Amino acid sequence: MRRLHDHAMLLVLALLCVLFSVITIEEQPATSPAAAKALADAVVKRFGPGAHVLVAARSQPEDQAFASALAAALTEKGANVAQTVTGEPRDALQALRQLAEKNQALDAIACSAAASEWLVFADAATDFPALGKPVIMPPQSTRWPTFLTTQNLMNVANQIAVIAIIAIGMTLVIIGGGIDLSVGSLIALAAVVCSVFVRDHLGGKDAGTWGMIAAACAAISVCALAGLVSGTVITAFSLPPFIVTLAMMMVASGLSYRIADGQSIDQVPETFIWLGRGADFAGVPNAVVLMLALYALAHLLMRHTAFGRHLHAVGGNRDAALVSGLRVKRVTLFSCIISGALAGLGGVVMASNLKSGSPTYGQMYELYVIAAVVVGGASLSGGQGKMFGTLVGALILGVIQNGMNLANITSYDQRIVLGVVILVAVLLDRVKRRGI
């Protein structure tokens, strides 16, 4: 029972994954190498080893891999692959036109499930009589949860990346007994500063890699400065963090609208999306890799440095920390600076993902971030919290939203369910801490 309490949030996450896996089971298009081999077998069995086949698929990476595997399997079995098309219907139309001009008859059009629905193939026999009457042959579909598809799981991880990154800083602030309501507006400020810097000072769409890195650093620095200002006011005048960060939220929002003139800024190069949409590590999104690296560093910071121990002490009992000689103000100030800097980094990631900067970014994100931290086991009273728990909390929120979207649950009902799950998770965490 004790072990169950210690892993309550992981249990909640696992149960949610099971729930959404069950309710999203449906027919899935097959794109695996095994599916490509099975389709090649079906083509050769129906038309013989000398069959003339057109291979077609969309331009998505998994479809391209399927088309390559299918073409290789057909060739290996003796079939004649007239052409392989990976792209859009217009690309398939051009391929059919070229084959018709050569009077190349086709026995079959072996294609991915999505390509099999292209109207250009349905009208091929009528529009291009020289091709004969090719049979459209897609792979057999399989029943599998949409929630558990590789693409969807990557989407969940990528979608929570910004929230999870900012939640690291929020965890530090909450463990120290504070709160930071400004992170949502700092997302917008960072996105705008980064995009404006690229547009006005680095050549816009012709900006280079080092220029974009400089713009990102400038945006993060601005937000770290905002955290420094908030932390200084809090520590110097002993003001409530709630009030100070609420004021900073309004200031940051106003600055972002002022800098951007209320407009979205999209004069950035194509390579600007590398951080937000790129996937250079075995297909794992770059933003997710960054998120995991930051959590590893944050874990080391909290578990193996004096700052981590002092932060827990300050949040647990501020007066006792002062009597013990801890530099309470410095610890609080440092946590505010980190929170601001990570909010700025989150804004840069969001700007990269959306390929633009806008003062409307980050709305309500402060609430999602705080929810992730609390669901992950941190106490709003301070003194308690773990980075791993925060990551699990962010995953719980991401899974809930993604799963309900897949299940076609309305946004109104999603808010109700999300609130109930957060409440249950917090109650489980409370039970765990009391050791019941």
Coordinates of C-alpha atoms in Angstrom, one line a residue:
M1 CA 0.0 0.0 0.0
R2 CA 2.9 2.4 0.8
R3 CA 4.4 1.8 -2.6
L4 CA 1.1 2.5 -4.2
H5 CA 0.9 5.9 -2.4
D6 CA 4.5 6.7 -3.4
H7 CA 3.6 6.3 -7.0
A8 CA 0.1 7.7 -7.0
M9 CA 0.7 10.1 -9.8
L10 CA 2.3 7.5 -12.0
L11 CA -0.7 5.3 -11.3
V12 CA -3.0 8.1 -12.4
L13 CA -1.0 8.6 -15.6
A14 CA -1.1 4.9 -16.3
L15 CA -4.8 4.6 -15.8
L16 CA -5.5 7.6 -18.0
C17 CA -3.3 6.0 -20.8
V18 CA -5.3 2.7 -20.5
L19 CA -8.6 4.6 -20.5
F20 CA -7.9 6.6 -23.6
S21 CA -6.3 3.6 -25.3
V22 CA -9.5 1.6 -24.9
I23 CA -11.9 4.3 -26.1
T24 CA -9.8 5.2 -29.1
I25 CA -9.4 1.7 -30.6
E26 CA -10.3 1.9 -34.3
E27 CA -9.0 0.9 -37.7
Q28 CA -5.5 2.2 -38.3
P29 CA -3.8 2.4 -41.7
A30 CA -0.8 0.1 -41.8
T31 CA 2.5 1.7 -42.7
S32 CA 5.0 -0.8 -41.2
P33 CA 7.6 -2.8 -43.3
A34 CA 5.5 -5.9 -42.5
A35 CA 2.4 -4.3 -44.0
A36 CA 4.4 -3.3 -47.1
K37 CA 5.6 -6.9 -47.5
A38 CA 2.1 -8.2 -47.1
L39 CA 0.8 -5.8 -49.7
A40 CA 3.5 -6.8 -52.1
D41 CA 2.6 -10.5 -51.6
A42 CA -1.0 -9.7 -52.3
V43 CA -0.1 -7.9 -55.6
V44 CA 2.1 -10.7 -56.9
K45 CA -0.4 -13.4 -55.9
R46 CA -3.2 -11.6 -57.8
F47 CA -1.3 -10.5 -60.9
G48 CA 1.8 -12.7 -61.0
P49 CA 5.5 -11.9 -60.7
G50 CA 5.6 -9.8 -63.9
A51 CA 2.9 -7.4 -62.7
H52 CA 3.3 -3.7 -63.6
V53 CA 2.7 -1.6 -60.5
L54 CA 2.6 2.1 -59.6
V55 CA 3.6 2.7 -55.9
A56 CA 2.1 5.8 -54.3
A57 CA 2.0 7.4 -50.8
R58 CA 1.9 10.8 -49.1
S59 CA 5.0 12.8 -48.3
Q60 CA 4.9 12.1 -44.6
P61 CA 8.0 10.3 -43.3
E62 CA 6.1 7.1 -42.3
D63 CA 4.4 7.0 -45.7
Q64 CA 7.6 7.5 -47.6
A65 CA 9.2 4.7 -45.6
F66 CA 6.2 2.5 -46.5
A67 CA 6.5 3.3 -50.2
S68 CA 10.2 2.5 -50.2
A69 CA 9.7 -0.8 -48.4
L70 CA 6.8 -1.6 -50.8
A71 CA 8.7 -0.9 -53.9
A72 CA 11.7 -2.9 -52.7
A73 CA 9.4 -5.9 -51.8
L74 CA 7.7 -5.8 -55.2
T75 CA 11.0 -5.7 -57.0
E76 CA 12.3 -8.6 -55.0
K77 CA 9.3 -10.7 -55.9
G78 CA 9.7 -10.0 -59.6
A79 CA 7.1 -7.3 -60.1
N80 CA 7.8 -4.3 -62.3
V81 CA 7.6 -1.0 -60.4
A82 CA 6.7 1.5 -63.1
Q83 CA 7.2 4.5 -60.8
T84 CA 7.1 5.4 -57.1
V85 CA 5.3 8.6 -56.2
T86 CA 5.5 10.2 -52.7
G87 CA 3.7 13.5 -52.5
E88 CA 0.3 14.9 -53.3
P89 CA -2.5 14.0 -55.8
R90 CA -1.0 16.3 -58.3
D91 CA 2.3 14.4 -58.2
A92 CA 0.3 11.2 -58.8
L93 CA -1.5 12.8 -61.7
Q94 CA 1.8 13.8 -63.3
A95 CA 3.1 10.2 -62.9
L96 CA -0.1 8.7 -64.5
R97 CA 0.2 11.2 -67.4
Q98 CA 3.8 10.2 -68.0
L99 CA 3.1 6.5 -68.0
A100 CA 0.1 7.0 -70.3
E101 CA 2.3 8.9 -72.8
K102 CA 4.6 5.8 -72.8
N103 CA 1.6 3.5 -73.3
Q104 CA 2.6 1.7 -70.1
A105 CA -0.3 -0.4 -68.9
L106 CA -0.7 -0.9 -65.2
D107 CA -2.1 -3.9 -63.4
A108 CA -2.2 -2.3 -59.9
I109 CA -1.7 0.9 -58.0
A110 CA -0.2 -0.2 -54.7
C111 CA -0.5 2.6 -52.2
S112 CA -0.8 3.7 -48.7
A113 CA -4.3 3.9 -47.1
A114 CA -4.5 7.7 -47.5
A115 CA -3.3 7.7 -51.1
S116 CA -5.9 5.0 -52.0
E117 CA -8.6 7.6 -51.5
W118 CA -7.1 10.1 -54.0
L119 CA -9.7 10.8 -56.7
V120 CA -7.0 10.8 -59.4
F121 CA -6.6 7.1 -59.0
A122 CA -10.4 6.4 -59.0
D123 CA -10.6 8.2 -62.4
A124 CA -7.4 6.8 -63.8
A125 CA -9.0 4.2 -66.2
T126 CA -11.3 6.9 -67.6
D127 CA -8.8 9.7 -67.9
F128 CA -5.9 7.6 -69.2
P129 CA -7.2 4.6 -71.2
A130 CA -3.6 3.6 -72.2
L131 CA -3.1 2.5 -68.6
G132 CA -5.7 -0.2 -68.8
K133 CA -7.8 -0.8 -65.7
P134 CA -5.4 -0.8 -62.7
V135 CA -6.7 -2.0 -59.4
I136 CA -6.2 0.2 -56.4
M137 CA -4.7 -1.9 -53.6
P138 CA -4.1 -0.4 -50.2
P139 CA -2.6 -2.3 -47.2
Q140 CA -4.9 -4.1 -44.8
S141 CA -5.8 -1.9 -41.8
T142 CA -5.4 -3.1 -38.2
R143 CA -7.3 -2.3 -35.1
W144 CA -5.2 -0.2 -32.7
P145 CA -5.7 2.7 -30.3
T146 CA -5.2 6.0 -32.0
F147 CA -3.9 7.3 -28.7
L148 CA -1.0 4.8 -28.8
T149 CA 0.2 5.5 -32.3
T150 CA 3.7 6.8 -32.5
Q151 CA 2.7 10.0 -34.1
N152 CA 0.1 10.8 -31.4
L153 CA 2.5 10.0 -28.5
M154 CA 5.1 12.3 -30.1
N155 CA 2.4 14.9 -30.4
V156 CA 1.5 14.6 -26.7
A157 CA 5.2 15.0 -25.7
N158 CA 5.7 17.9 -28.1
Q159 CA 2.5 19.7 -26.9
I160 CA 3.5 19.6 -23.3
A161 CA 7.1 20.7 -23.9
V162 CA 6.5 24.4 -23.3
I163 CA 4.3 23.8 -20.2
A164 CA 6.8 21.3 -18.8
I165 CA 9.8 23.6 -19.4
I166 CA 8.2 26.5 -17.6
A167 CA 6.9 24.2 -14.9
I168 CA 10.6 23.6 -13.8
G169 CA 10.9 27.2 -12.8
M170 CA 7.4 27.3 -11.3
T171 CA 8.4 24.2 -9.2
L172 CA 11.4 26.1 -7.8
V173 CA 9.2 29.1 -6.9
I174 CA 6.4 27.0 -5.3
I175 CA 8.9 24.9 -3.3
G176 CA 10.3 28.2 -2.0
G177 CA 6.9 29.2 -0.8
G178 CA 6.1 31.6 -3.7
I179 CA 4.0 31.7 -6.9
D180 CA 4.7 33.2 -10.3
L181 CA 1.7 34.4 -12.3
S182 CA 3.7 36.2 -14.9
V183 CA 5.0 33.2 -16.9
G184 CA 2.1 33.2 -19.4
S185 CA 2.8 36.9 -20.3
L186 CA 6.5 36.2 -20.4
I187 CA 5.9 33.5 -23.0
A188 CA 4.4 36.2 -25.3
L189 CA 7.1 38.7 -24.5
A190 CA 9.9 36.3 -25.3
A191 CA 8.2 35.2 -28.6
V192 CA 7.7 38.8 -29.6
V193 CA 11.2 39.9 -28.6
C194 CA 12.8 37.0 -30.5
S195 CA 10.8 37.5 -33.6
V196 CA 11.2 41.3 -33.7
F197 CA 15.0 40.9 -33.2
V198 CA 15.2 38.5 -36.1
R199 CA 13.0 40.7 -38.3
D200 CA 14.5 44.1 -37.5
H201 CA 18.2 43.4 -36.8
L202 CA 19.2 40.0 -38.3
G203 CA 17.8 40.1 -41.9
G204 CA 14.3 38.7 -41.3
K205 CA 13.8 35.7 -43.5
D206 CA 17.5 35.7 -44.4
A207 CA 18.7 35.5 -40.8
G208 CA 21.4 32.9 -40.1
T209 CA 21.7 30.3 -37.4
W210 CA 23.9 32.4 -35.1
G211 CA 21.6 35.3 -35.5
M212 CA 18.6 33.3 -34.4
I213 CA 20.5 32.0 -31.4
A214 CA 21.4 35.5 -30.4
A215 CA 17.7 36.5 -30.8
A216 CA 16.7 33.6 -28.6
C217 CA 19.3 34.5 -25.9
A218 CA 18.1 38.1 -26.0
A219 CA 14.5 37.0 -25.4
I220 CA 15.5 34.7 -22.6
S221 CA 17.6 37.5 -21.0
V222 CA 14.6 39.9 -21.1
C223 CA 12.5 37.4 -19.3
A224 CA 15.2 36.6 -16.8
L225 CA 15.4 40.4 -16.1
A226 CA 11.7 40.4 -15.5
G227 CA 12.2 37.6 -13.0
L228 CA 15.0 39.6 -11.4
V229 CA 12.7 42.6 -11.0
S230 CA 9.9 40.6 -9.5
G231 CA 12.3 38.8 -7.1
T232 CA 14.0 42.0 -6.1
V233 CA 10.6 43.7 -5.3
I234 CA 9.5 40.6 -3.4
T235 CA 12.6 40.3 -1.3
A236 CA 13.4 44.0 -0.8
F237 CA 9.9 45.1 0.3
S238 CA 8.5 41.7 1.6
L239 CA 5.5 42.0 -0.7
P240 CA 3.4 38.9 -1.5
P241 CA 4.6 37.1 -4.6
F242 CA 1.0 36.8 -5.8
I243 CA 0.7 40.6 -6.1
V244 CA 4.1 41.3 -7.5
T245 CA 3.9 38.6 -10.2
L246 CA 0.4 39.7 -11.1
A247 CA 1.7 43.2 -11.7
M248 CA 4.6 41.8 -13.8
M249 CA 2.1 39.7 -15.8
M250 CA 0.3 42.9 -16.8
V251 CA 3.5 44.7 -17.5
A252 CA 4.9 41.9 -19.7
S253 CA 1.6 41.6 -21.6
G254 CA 1.5 45.3 -22.2
L255 CA 5.2 45.3 -23.4
S256 CA 4.6 42.5 -25.8
Y257 CA 1.6 44.3 -27.4
R258 CA 3.6 47.5 -27.5
I259 CA 6.7 45.9 -29.1
A260 CA 4.6 44.0 -31.7
D261 CA 2.1 46.8 -32.3
G262 CA -0.5 44.3 -31.6
Q263 CA 0.4 42.2 -34.7
S264 CA 1.8 38.7 -35.3
I265 CA 5.4 38.7 -36.5
D266 CA 6.2 36.0 -39.0
Q267 CA 9.2 37.5 -40.9
V268 CA 11.5 34.7 -39.9
P269 CA 13.5 32.1 -41.9
E270 CA 12.3 28.6 -42.5
T271 CA 15.0 27.2 -40.3
F272 CA 13.4 29.1 -37.4
I273 CA 11.2 26.1 -36.7
W274 CA 14.2 23.8 -35.9
L275 CA 13.7 24.0 -32.1
G276 CA 9.9 23.8 -32.1
R277 CA 9.2 21.3 -34.9
G278 CA 12.5 19.6 -35.7
A279 CA 13.3 16.0 -34.8
D280 CA 17.0 15.3 -35.1
F281 CA 17.3 12.7 -32.4
A282 CA 15.9 9.4 -33.7
G283 CA 12.6 11.1 -34.6
V284 CA 12.1 12.6 -31.1
P285 CA 11.1 16.3 -31.3
N286 CA 14.0 18.6 -30.4
A287 CA 11.7 20.5 -28.0
V288 CA 11.2 17.2 -26.1
V289 CA 14.9 16.5 -26.0
L290 CA 15.5 19.9 -24.6
M291 CA 12.7 19.4 -22.0
L292 CA 14.2 16.1 -20.8
A293 CA 17.7 17.6 -20.6
L294 CA 16.4 20.5 -18.5
Y295 CA 14.6 18.1 -16.2
A296 CA 17.8 16.1 -15.7
L297 CA 19.7 19.3 -14.9
A298 CA 16.9 20.5 -12.6
H299 CA 16.9 17.1 -10.8
L300 CA 20.7 17.4 -10.2
L301 CA 20.2 21.0 -9.0
M302 CA 17.6 20.1 -6.4
R303 CA 19.1 16.8 -5.2
H304 CA 22.8 17.5 -5.2
T305 CA 23.4 21.2 -4.6
A306 CA 23.1 23.5 -1.6
F307 CA 20.6 25.6 -3.4
G308 CA 18.1 22.8 -3.6
R309 CA 18.4 22.0 0.1
H310 CA 18.2 25.7 1.0
L311 CA 15.1 26.2 -1.2
H312 CA 13.3 23.4 0.5
A313 CA 14.2 24.8 3.9
V314 CA 13.1 28.3 3.0
G315 CA 9.7 27.0 1.7
G316 CA 9.2 24.7 4.6
N317 CA 9.9 27.3 7.4
R318 CA 11.1 30.7 6.4
D319 CA 11.7 31.9 9.9
A320 CA 13.7 28.8 10.8
A321 CA 15.8 29.2 7.6
L322 CA 16.6 32.8 8.7
V323 CA 17.6 31.7 12.2
S324 CA 19.8 29.0 10.6
G325 CA 21.7 31.6 8.7
L326 CA 20.5 30.8 5.3
R327 CA 20.5 33.5 2.7
V328 CA 16.7 33.5 2.3
K329 CA 16.5 36.5 0.0
R330 CA 19.2 35.3 -2.3
V331 CA 17.5 31.9 -2.6
T332 CA 14.1 33.5 -3.4
L333 CA 15.7 35.9 -5.9
F334 CA 17.5 33.1 -7.7
S335 CA 14.3 31.0 -8.0
C336 CA 12.5 34.0 -9.5
I337 CA 15.3 34.6 -12.1
I338 CA 15.2 30.9 -13.1
S339 CA 11.5 31.0 -13.5
G340 CA 11.6 34.1 -15.7
A341 CA 14.4 32.7 -17.8
L342 CA 12.6 29.3 -18.4
A343 CA 9.4 31.2 -19.2
G344 CA 11.4 33.0 -21.8
L345 CA 12.8 29.8 -23.2
G346 CA 9.3 28.4 -23.4
G347 CA 8.3 31.5 -25.4
V348 CA 11.2 30.9 -27.8
V349 CA 10.1 27.2 -28.3
M350 CA 6.5 28.3 -28.9
A351 CA 7.6 31.0 -31.4
S352 CA 9.7 28.4 -33.2
N353 CA 6.8 25.9 -33.2
L354 CA 4.4 28.4 -34.6
K355 CA 7.0 30.2 -36.8
S356 CA 6.0 33.6 -35.5
G357 CA 5.8 35.8 -32.4
S358 CA 2.5 37.2 -31.1
P359 CA 1.4 39.1 -28.0
T360 CA -1.5 36.6 -27.7
Y361 CA 0.7 33.6 -27.0
G362 CA 0.8 32.1 -23.5
Q363 CA -2.7 33.0 -22.4
M364 CA -3.9 30.9 -19.4
Y365 CA -0.5 29.1 -19.4
E366 CA 0.3 30.2 -15.9
L367 CA -2.7 28.2 -14.7
Y368 CA -1.7 25.1 -16.7
V369 CA 1.8 25.4 -15.4
I370 CA 0.7 25.8 -11.7
A371 CA -1.7 22.8 -12.2
A372 CA 1.1 20.6 -13.5
V373 CA 3.3 21.4 -10.5
V374 CA 0.5 20.8 -8.0
V375 CA -0.7 17.6 -9.7
G376 CA 2.9 16.5 -9.6
G377 CA 2.9 16.6 -5.8
A378 CA 4.3 20.1 -4.9
S379 CA 2.6 21.9 -2.0
L380 CA 1.4 25.4 -2.5
S381 CA 2.4 26.0 1.1
G382 CA 6.0 25.5 0.1
G383 CA 8.7 23.1 1.1
Q384 CA 7.6 20.1 -0.9
G385 CA 8.0 19.1 -4.5
K386 CA 10.0 17.1 -6.9
M387 CA 11.0 17.6 -10.5
F388 CA 10.0 14.1 -11.5
G389 CA 6.6 14.7 -10.0
T390 CA 6.2 17.9 -12.0
L391 CA 7.1 16.1 -15.3
V392 CA 4.5 13.5 -14.5
G393 CA 2.0 16.2 -13.7
A394 CA 2.6 17.9 -17.1
L395 CA 2.2 14.5 -18.8
I396 CA -1.1 13.9 -17.0
L397 CA -2.5 17.2 -18.2
G398 CA -1.2 16.5 -21.7
V399 CA -2.7 13.0 -21.8
I400 CA -6.0 14.3 -20.6
Q401 CA -6.3 17.0 -23.2
N402 CA -5.1 14.8 -26.0
G403 CA -7.2 11.8 -25.1
M404 CA -10.4 13.9 -24.8
N405 CA -9.7 15.5 -28.2
L406 CA -9.4 12.1 -29.7
A407 CA -12.6 11.1 -28.1
N408 CA -14.4 14.2 -29.5
I409 CA -15.3 15.5 -26.0
T410 CA -16.4 19.1 -26.1
S411 CA -14.1 21.8 -24.7
Y412 CA -16.7 22.5 -22.0
D413 CA -16.7 19.0 -20.8
Q414 CA -12.9 18.9 -21.0
R415 CA -12.7 21.6 -18.4
I416 CA -14.9 19.7 -16.0
V417 CA -13.0 16.5 -16.5
L418 CA -9.6 18.2 -16.2
G419 CA -10.7 19.9 -12.9
V420 CA -11.9 16.7 -11.4
V421 CA -8.8 14.8 -12.3
I422 CA -6.6 17.5 -10.9
L423 CA -8.6 17.5 -7.7
V424 CA -8.3 13.7 -7.4
A425 CA -4.6 13.8 -8.1
V426 CA -4.0 16.4 -5.4
L427 CA -6.1 14.4 -2.9
L428 CA -4.1 11.3 -3.6
D429 CA -0.9 13.3 -3.1
R430 CA -2.3 14.6 0.2
V431 CA -3.0 11.0 1.4
K432 CA 0.5 9.9 0.4
R433 CA 2.1 12.7 2.4
R434 CA 0.1 11.9 5.5
G435 CA 1.2 8.3 5.1
I436 CA -2.4 6.9 5.4

